[in-house]
Coordinates of C-alpha atoms in Angstrom, one line a residue:
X129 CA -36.2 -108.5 -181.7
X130 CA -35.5 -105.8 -179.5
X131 CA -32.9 -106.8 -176.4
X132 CA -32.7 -104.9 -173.3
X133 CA -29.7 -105.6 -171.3
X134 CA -28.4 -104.0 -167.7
X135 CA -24.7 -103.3 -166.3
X136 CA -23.4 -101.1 -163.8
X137 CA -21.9 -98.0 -165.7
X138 CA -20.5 -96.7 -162.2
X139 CA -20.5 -97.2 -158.4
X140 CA -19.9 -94.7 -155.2
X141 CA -21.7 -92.1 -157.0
X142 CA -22.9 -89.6 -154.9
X143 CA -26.4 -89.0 -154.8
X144 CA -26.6 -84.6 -154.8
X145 CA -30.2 -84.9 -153.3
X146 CA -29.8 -87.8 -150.7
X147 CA -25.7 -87.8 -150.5
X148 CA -25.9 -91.4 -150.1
X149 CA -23.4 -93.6 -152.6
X150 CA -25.1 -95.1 -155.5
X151 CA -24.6 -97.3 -158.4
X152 CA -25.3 -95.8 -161.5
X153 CA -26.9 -98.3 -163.9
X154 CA -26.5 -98.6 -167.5
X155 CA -29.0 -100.1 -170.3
X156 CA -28.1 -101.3 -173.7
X157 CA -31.0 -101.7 -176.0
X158 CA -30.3 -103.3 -179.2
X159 CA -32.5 -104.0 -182.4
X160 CA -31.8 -106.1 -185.0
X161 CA -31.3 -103.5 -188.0
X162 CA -27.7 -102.8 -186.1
X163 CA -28.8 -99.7 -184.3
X164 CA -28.5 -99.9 -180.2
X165 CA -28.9 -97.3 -177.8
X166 CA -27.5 -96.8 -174.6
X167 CA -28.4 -95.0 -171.1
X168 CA -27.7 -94.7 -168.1
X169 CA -29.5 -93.3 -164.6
X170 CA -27.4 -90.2 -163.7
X171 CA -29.6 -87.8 -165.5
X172 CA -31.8 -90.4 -167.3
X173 CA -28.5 -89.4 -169.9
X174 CA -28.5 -90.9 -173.4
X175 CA -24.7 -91.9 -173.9
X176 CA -24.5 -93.7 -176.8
X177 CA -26.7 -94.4 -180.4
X178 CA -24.7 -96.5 -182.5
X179 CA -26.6 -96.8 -185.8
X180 CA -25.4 -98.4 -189.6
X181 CA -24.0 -96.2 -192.7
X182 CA -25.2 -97.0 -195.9
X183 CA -22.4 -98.9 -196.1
X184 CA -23.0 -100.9 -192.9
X185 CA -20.4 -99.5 -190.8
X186 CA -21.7 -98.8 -187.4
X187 CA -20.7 -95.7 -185.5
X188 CA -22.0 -93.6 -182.4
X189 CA -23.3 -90.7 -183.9
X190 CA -23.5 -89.1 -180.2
X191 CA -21.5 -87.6 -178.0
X192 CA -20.6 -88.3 -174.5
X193 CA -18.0 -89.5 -171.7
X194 CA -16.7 -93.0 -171.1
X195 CA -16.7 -92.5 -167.3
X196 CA -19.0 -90.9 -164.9
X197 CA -16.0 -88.5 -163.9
X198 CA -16.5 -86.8 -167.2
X199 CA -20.5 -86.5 -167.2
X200 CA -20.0 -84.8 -163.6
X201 CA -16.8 -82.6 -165.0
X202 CA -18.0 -78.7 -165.0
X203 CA -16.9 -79.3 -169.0
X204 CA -20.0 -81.4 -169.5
X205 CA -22.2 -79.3 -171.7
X206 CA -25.8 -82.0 -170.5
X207 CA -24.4 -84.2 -173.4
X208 CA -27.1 -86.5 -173.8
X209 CA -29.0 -85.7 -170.3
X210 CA -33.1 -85.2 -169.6
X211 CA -33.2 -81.4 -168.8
X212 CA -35.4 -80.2 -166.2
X213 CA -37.1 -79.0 -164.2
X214 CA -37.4 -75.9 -166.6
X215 CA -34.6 -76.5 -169.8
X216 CA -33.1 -73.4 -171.6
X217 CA -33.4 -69.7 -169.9
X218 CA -35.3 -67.7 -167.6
X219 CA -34.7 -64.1 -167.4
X220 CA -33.5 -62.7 -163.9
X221 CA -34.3 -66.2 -162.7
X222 CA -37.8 -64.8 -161.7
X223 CA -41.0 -65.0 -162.7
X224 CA -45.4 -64.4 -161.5
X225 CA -47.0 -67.3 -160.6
X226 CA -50.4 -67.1 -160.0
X227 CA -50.1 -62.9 -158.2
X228 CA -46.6 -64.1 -156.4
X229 CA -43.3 -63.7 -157.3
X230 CA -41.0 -66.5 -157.6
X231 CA -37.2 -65.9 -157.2
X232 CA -35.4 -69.5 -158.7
X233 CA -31.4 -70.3 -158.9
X234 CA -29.3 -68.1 -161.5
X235 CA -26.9 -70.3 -162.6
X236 CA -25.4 -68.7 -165.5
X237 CA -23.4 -65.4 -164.5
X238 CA -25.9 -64.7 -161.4
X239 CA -27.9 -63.3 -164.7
X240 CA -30.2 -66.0 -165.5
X241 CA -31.0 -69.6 -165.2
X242 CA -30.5 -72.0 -167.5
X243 CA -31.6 -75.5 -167.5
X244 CA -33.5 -76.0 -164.2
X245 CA -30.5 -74.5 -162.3
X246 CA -26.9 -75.7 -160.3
X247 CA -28.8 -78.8 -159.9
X248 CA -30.7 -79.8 -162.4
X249 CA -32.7 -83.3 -163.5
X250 CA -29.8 -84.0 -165.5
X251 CA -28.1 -84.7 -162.3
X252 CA -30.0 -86.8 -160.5
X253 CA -30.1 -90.1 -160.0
X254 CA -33.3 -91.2 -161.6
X255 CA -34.7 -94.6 -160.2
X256 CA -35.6 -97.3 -162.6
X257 CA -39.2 -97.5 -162.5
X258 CA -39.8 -100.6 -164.9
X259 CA -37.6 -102.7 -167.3
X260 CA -39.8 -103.6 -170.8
X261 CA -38.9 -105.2 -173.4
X262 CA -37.8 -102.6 -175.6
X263 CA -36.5 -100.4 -173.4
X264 CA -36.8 -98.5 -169.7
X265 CA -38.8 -95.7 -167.7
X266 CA -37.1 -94.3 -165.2
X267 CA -38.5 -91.8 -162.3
X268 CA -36.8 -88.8 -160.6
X269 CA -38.7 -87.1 -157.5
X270 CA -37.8 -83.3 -157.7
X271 CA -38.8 -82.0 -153.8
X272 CA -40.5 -78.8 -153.2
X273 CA -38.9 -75.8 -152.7
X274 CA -35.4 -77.1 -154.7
X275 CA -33.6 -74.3 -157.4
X276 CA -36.4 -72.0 -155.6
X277 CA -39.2 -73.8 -157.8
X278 CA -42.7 -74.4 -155.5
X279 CA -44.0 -78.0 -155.3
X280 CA -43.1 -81.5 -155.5
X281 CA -42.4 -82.7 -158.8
X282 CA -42.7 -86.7 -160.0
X283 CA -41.3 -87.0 -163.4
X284 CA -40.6 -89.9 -166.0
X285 CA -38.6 -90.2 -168.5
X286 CA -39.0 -93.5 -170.6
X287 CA -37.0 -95.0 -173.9
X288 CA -37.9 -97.6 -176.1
X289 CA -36.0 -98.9 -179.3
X290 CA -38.3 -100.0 -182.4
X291 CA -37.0 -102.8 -185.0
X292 CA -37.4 -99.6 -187.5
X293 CA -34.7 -97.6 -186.1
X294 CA -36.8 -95.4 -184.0
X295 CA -35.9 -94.1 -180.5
X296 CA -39.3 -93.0 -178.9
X297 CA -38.8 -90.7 -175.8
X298 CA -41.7 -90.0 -173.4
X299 CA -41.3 -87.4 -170.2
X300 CA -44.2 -86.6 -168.0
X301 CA -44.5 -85.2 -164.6
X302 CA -47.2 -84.4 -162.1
X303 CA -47.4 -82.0 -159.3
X304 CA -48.8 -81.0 -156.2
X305 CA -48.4 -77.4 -156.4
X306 CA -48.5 -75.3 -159.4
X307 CA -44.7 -75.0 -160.5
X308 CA -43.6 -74.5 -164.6
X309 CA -41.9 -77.6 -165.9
X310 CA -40.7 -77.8 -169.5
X311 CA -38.1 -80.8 -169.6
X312 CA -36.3 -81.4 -172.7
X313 CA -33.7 -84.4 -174.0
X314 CA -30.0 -82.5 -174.6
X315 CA -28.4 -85.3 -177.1
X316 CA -25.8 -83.8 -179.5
X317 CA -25.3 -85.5 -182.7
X318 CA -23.2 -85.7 -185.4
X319 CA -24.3 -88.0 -188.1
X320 CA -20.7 -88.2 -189.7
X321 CA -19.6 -89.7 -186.2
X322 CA -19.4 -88.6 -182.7
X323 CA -15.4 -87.9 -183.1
X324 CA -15.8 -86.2 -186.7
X325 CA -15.7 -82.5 -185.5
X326 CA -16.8 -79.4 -187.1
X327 CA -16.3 -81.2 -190.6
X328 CA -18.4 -83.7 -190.2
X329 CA -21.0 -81.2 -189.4
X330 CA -20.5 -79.1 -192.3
X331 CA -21.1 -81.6 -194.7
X332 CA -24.5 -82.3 -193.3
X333 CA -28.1 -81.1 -194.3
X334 CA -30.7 -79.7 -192.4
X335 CA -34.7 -79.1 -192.6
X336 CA -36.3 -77.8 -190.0
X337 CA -40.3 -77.5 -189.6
X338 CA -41.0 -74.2 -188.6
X339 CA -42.7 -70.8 -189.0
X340 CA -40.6 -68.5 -187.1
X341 CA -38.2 -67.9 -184.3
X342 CA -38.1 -66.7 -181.0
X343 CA -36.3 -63.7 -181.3
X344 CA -33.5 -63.2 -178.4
X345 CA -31.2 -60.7 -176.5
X346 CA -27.1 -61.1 -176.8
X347 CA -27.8 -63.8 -173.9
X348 CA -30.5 -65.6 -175.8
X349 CA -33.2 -64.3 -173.5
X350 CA -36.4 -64.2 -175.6
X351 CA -37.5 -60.5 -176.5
X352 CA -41.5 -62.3 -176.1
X353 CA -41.6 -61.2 -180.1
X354 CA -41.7 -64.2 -183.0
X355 CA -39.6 -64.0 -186.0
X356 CA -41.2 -65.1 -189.1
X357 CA -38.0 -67.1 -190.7
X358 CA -39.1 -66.6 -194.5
X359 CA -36.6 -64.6 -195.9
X360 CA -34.1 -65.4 -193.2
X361 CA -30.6 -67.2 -192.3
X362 CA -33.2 -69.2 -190.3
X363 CA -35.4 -70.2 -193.0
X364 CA -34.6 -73.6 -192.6
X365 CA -37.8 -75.2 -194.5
X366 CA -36.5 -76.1 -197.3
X367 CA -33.1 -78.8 -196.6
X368 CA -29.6 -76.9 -196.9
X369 CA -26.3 -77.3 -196.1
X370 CA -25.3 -76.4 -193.0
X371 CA -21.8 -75.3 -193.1
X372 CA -22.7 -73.0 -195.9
X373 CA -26.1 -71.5 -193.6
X374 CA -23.5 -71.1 -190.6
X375 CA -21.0 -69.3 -192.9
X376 CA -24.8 -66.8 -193.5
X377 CA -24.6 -66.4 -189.5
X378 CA -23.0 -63.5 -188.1
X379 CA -18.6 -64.6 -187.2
X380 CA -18.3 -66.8 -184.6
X381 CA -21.7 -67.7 -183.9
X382 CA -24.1 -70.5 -185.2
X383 CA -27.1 -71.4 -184.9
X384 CA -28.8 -71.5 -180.9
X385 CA -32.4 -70.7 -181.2
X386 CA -35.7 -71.4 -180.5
X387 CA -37.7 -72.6 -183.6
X388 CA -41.6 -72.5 -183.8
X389 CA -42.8 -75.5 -185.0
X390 CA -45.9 -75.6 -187.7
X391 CA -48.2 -78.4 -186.7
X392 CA -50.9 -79.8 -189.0
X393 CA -54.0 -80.3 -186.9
X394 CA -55.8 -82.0 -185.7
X395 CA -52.3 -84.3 -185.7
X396 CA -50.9 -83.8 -182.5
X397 CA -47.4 -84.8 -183.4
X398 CA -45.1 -83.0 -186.1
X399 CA -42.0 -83.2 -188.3
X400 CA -39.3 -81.2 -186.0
X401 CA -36.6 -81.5 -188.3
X402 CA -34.7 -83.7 -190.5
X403 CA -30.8 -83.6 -190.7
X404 CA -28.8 -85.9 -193.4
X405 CA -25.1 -86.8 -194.0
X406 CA -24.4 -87.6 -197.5
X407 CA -21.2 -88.8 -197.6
X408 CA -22.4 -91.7 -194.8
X409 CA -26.1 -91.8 -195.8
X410 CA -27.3 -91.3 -192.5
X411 CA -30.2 -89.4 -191.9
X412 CA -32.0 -88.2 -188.6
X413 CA -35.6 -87.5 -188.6
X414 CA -37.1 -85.5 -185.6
X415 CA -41.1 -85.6 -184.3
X416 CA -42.7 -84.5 -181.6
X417 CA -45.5 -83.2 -179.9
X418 CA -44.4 -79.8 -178.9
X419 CA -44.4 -76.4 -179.6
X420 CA -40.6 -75.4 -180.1
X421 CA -37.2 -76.9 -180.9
X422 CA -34.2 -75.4 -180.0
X423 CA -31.5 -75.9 -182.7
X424 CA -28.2 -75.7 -181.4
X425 CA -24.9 -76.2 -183.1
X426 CA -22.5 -76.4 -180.1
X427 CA -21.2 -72.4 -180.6
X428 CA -20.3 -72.6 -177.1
X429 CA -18.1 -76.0 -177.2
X430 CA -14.3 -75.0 -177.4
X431 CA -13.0 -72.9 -179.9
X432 CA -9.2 -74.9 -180.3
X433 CA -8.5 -72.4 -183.4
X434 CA -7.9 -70.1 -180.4
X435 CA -6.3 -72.4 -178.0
X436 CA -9.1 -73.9 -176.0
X437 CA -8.3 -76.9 -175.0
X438 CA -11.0 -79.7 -176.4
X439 CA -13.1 -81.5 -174.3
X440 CA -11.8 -85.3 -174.1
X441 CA -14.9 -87.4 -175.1
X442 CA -15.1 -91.0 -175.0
X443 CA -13.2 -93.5 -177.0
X444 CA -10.4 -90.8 -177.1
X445 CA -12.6 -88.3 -179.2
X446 CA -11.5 -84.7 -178.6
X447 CA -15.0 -82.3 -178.7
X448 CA -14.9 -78.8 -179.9
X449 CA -16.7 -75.7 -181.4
X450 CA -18.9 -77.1 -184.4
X451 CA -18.1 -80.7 -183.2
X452 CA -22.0 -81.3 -183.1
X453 CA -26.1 -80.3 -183.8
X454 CA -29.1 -80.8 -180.9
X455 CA -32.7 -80.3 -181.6
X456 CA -33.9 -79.7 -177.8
X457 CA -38.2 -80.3 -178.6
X458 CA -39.8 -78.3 -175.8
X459 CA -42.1 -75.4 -175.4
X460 CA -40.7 -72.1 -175.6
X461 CA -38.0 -70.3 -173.7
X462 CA -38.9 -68.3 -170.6
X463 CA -42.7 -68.9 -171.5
X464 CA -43.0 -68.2 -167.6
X465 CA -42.3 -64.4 -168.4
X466 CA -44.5 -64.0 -171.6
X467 CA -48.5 -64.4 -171.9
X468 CA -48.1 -65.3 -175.7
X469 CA -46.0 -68.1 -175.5
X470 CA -47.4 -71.4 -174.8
X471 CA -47.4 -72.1 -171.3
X472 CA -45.6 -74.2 -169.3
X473 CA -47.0 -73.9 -166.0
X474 CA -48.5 -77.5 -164.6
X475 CA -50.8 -77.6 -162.0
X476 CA -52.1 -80.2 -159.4
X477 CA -54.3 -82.6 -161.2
X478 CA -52.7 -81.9 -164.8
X479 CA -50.3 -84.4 -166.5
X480 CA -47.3 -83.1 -168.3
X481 CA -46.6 -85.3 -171.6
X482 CA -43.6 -84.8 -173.8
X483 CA -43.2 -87.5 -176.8
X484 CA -40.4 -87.1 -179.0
X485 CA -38.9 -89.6 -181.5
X486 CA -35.6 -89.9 -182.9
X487 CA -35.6 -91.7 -186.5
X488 CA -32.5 -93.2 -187.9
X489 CA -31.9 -94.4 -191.8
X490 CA -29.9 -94.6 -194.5
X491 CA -30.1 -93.1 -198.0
X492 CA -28.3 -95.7 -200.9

């Protein structure tokens, strides 16, 4: 049996939309294979999975803050947050709609935006729409006009634990003017542990269903051309291990790219990605229902080998370059600036639907 239980994770939280003083609520949602999950309604943020080893020894195997001071810190990098309205990058922070330019926030070096702007879904408050027996949907109103984007968007983001280890993730949104939205979840795992660092994630395997790339500028700006991966560090078809495929990456750099996912029709869903971690047994499967992934293996986290100073996670962990892996599903980067990508423009009457489901096991 699935159990759904609610606490208050924090209170006085100021709402950046309506500046009133919330509570921020937390739910726990528990199976009976050991595995539980754990949310809370500041960006409809995943803060905890907690799932058995082969052995049986349960760890979180994400990371996050204990405290709501640390998911509002400026070091948060969206651990674990619903990204929105528009995740990853648009050049110049403009693009056409429809004839008319539209000018939206550049948040990143007054060069770009990145992940729906200074305010983003993953700081909202999302309101709980409905409590179900395995798990929660949760709404957040987006008003017209905010980060520069037209129309009033209504999104949900709902989670639901299986008894077979499954996290299923749905996000939809209307609108009632035509606006892009591309909303993505921003969990960063590590299967060895959340505290286990770059070795832990070294010692992991990785498979990832895809055809090609998005190929990218220095500032991971998509060039608009895709990158077949066969024959490439990026050929990531075939499981291998991913310390020695970051040590294939140019110094200092890892993996932080868009990955085109091949589909099987008429099945509308696909294998993303599976990652495992021998020496625990865990194992991470990845399927969704859209186009692109974005595989990212927390290059921009601190480098402490050169006296950054980690970020403190929860349950004392210290976070840092390497420390983790995220497989963002979501349509392309900056699709609002090329014809060929798959768009990600929704329009009045239209219904955006994003599934995505996170698979835990063990291998004996």
């Amino acid at each position: 049996m699935v159990k759904v239980t609610e606490d208050v994770f924090a209170t006085g939280a100021v709402n950046p939309f309506t500046k009133s003083k919330d509570s921020i609520k937390r739910f726990t949602l528990t199976n009976g294979n050991g595995m539980s999950v754990q949310l809370i309604t500041r960006g409809a943020t995943i803060t905890s999975i907690k799932t058995p080893d082969a052995s049986g020894k349960i760890d979180d195997v994400t990371l996050g803050f204990d405290d709501l001071a640390g998911y509002q810190s400026d070091r948060n990098p969206y651990f674990g947050a619903t990204i929105g309205r528009v995740c990853n990058r648009i050049a110049n922070g403009s693009f056409q709609l429809d004839g008319k330019v539209v000018q939206v926030s550049k948040n990143r070096d007054n060069k770009f935006q990145l992940h729906g702007g200074f305010v983003g879904f993953d700081k909202a408050h999302w309101e709980v729409v409905a409590v179900r027996p395995d798990g929660v949907v949760l709404s957040h109103t987006n008003p017209d006009g905010h980060e520069g984007y037209p129309g009033k968007v209504t999104a949900t983001a709902s989670f639901a634990l299986s008894e077979d280890n499954c996290l299923h993730v749905q996000m939809s949104a209307v609108t009632d003017k035509p606006t892009p939205v591309n909303l993505t979840n921003h969990s960063y795992f590590n299967l060895a542990g959340h505290k286990a660092g770059a070795n832990g994630l070294y010692e992991h395997t990785i498979e990832i269903n895809a055809y090609g790339i998005t190929e990218t500028d220095k500032s991971s700006i998509p060039t608009g051309k895709i990158t077949p991966v066969e024959g490439t560090a990026f050929d990531l078809r075939v499981s291998s291990n991913l310390g020695e495929r970051l040590k294939q990456l140019q110094p200092d750099r890892g993996y932080d790219d868009n990955f085109c996912v091949t589909f099987d029709p008429p099945q509308p869903m696909a294998k993303v990605a599976r990652a495992t971690h021998p020496p625990s047994g865990r194992w991470l499967e990845v399927v969704s229902n859209q186009p692109g992934v974005q595989f990212y293996t927390s290059n921009f986290m601190p480098d402490v080998e050169r006296g950054e100073a980690a970020i403190p996670g929860k349950d004392g962990a210290a976070y840092a370059k390497h420390g983790a892996f995220c497989l963002e599903t979501q349509k392309f980067p900056d699709s609002v600036n090329h014809n060929n990508f798959p768009s990600t423009i929704l329009r009045p009457g239209e219904s955006y639907n994003h599934e995505v489901i996170y698979k835990f096991g063990v291998s004996h």
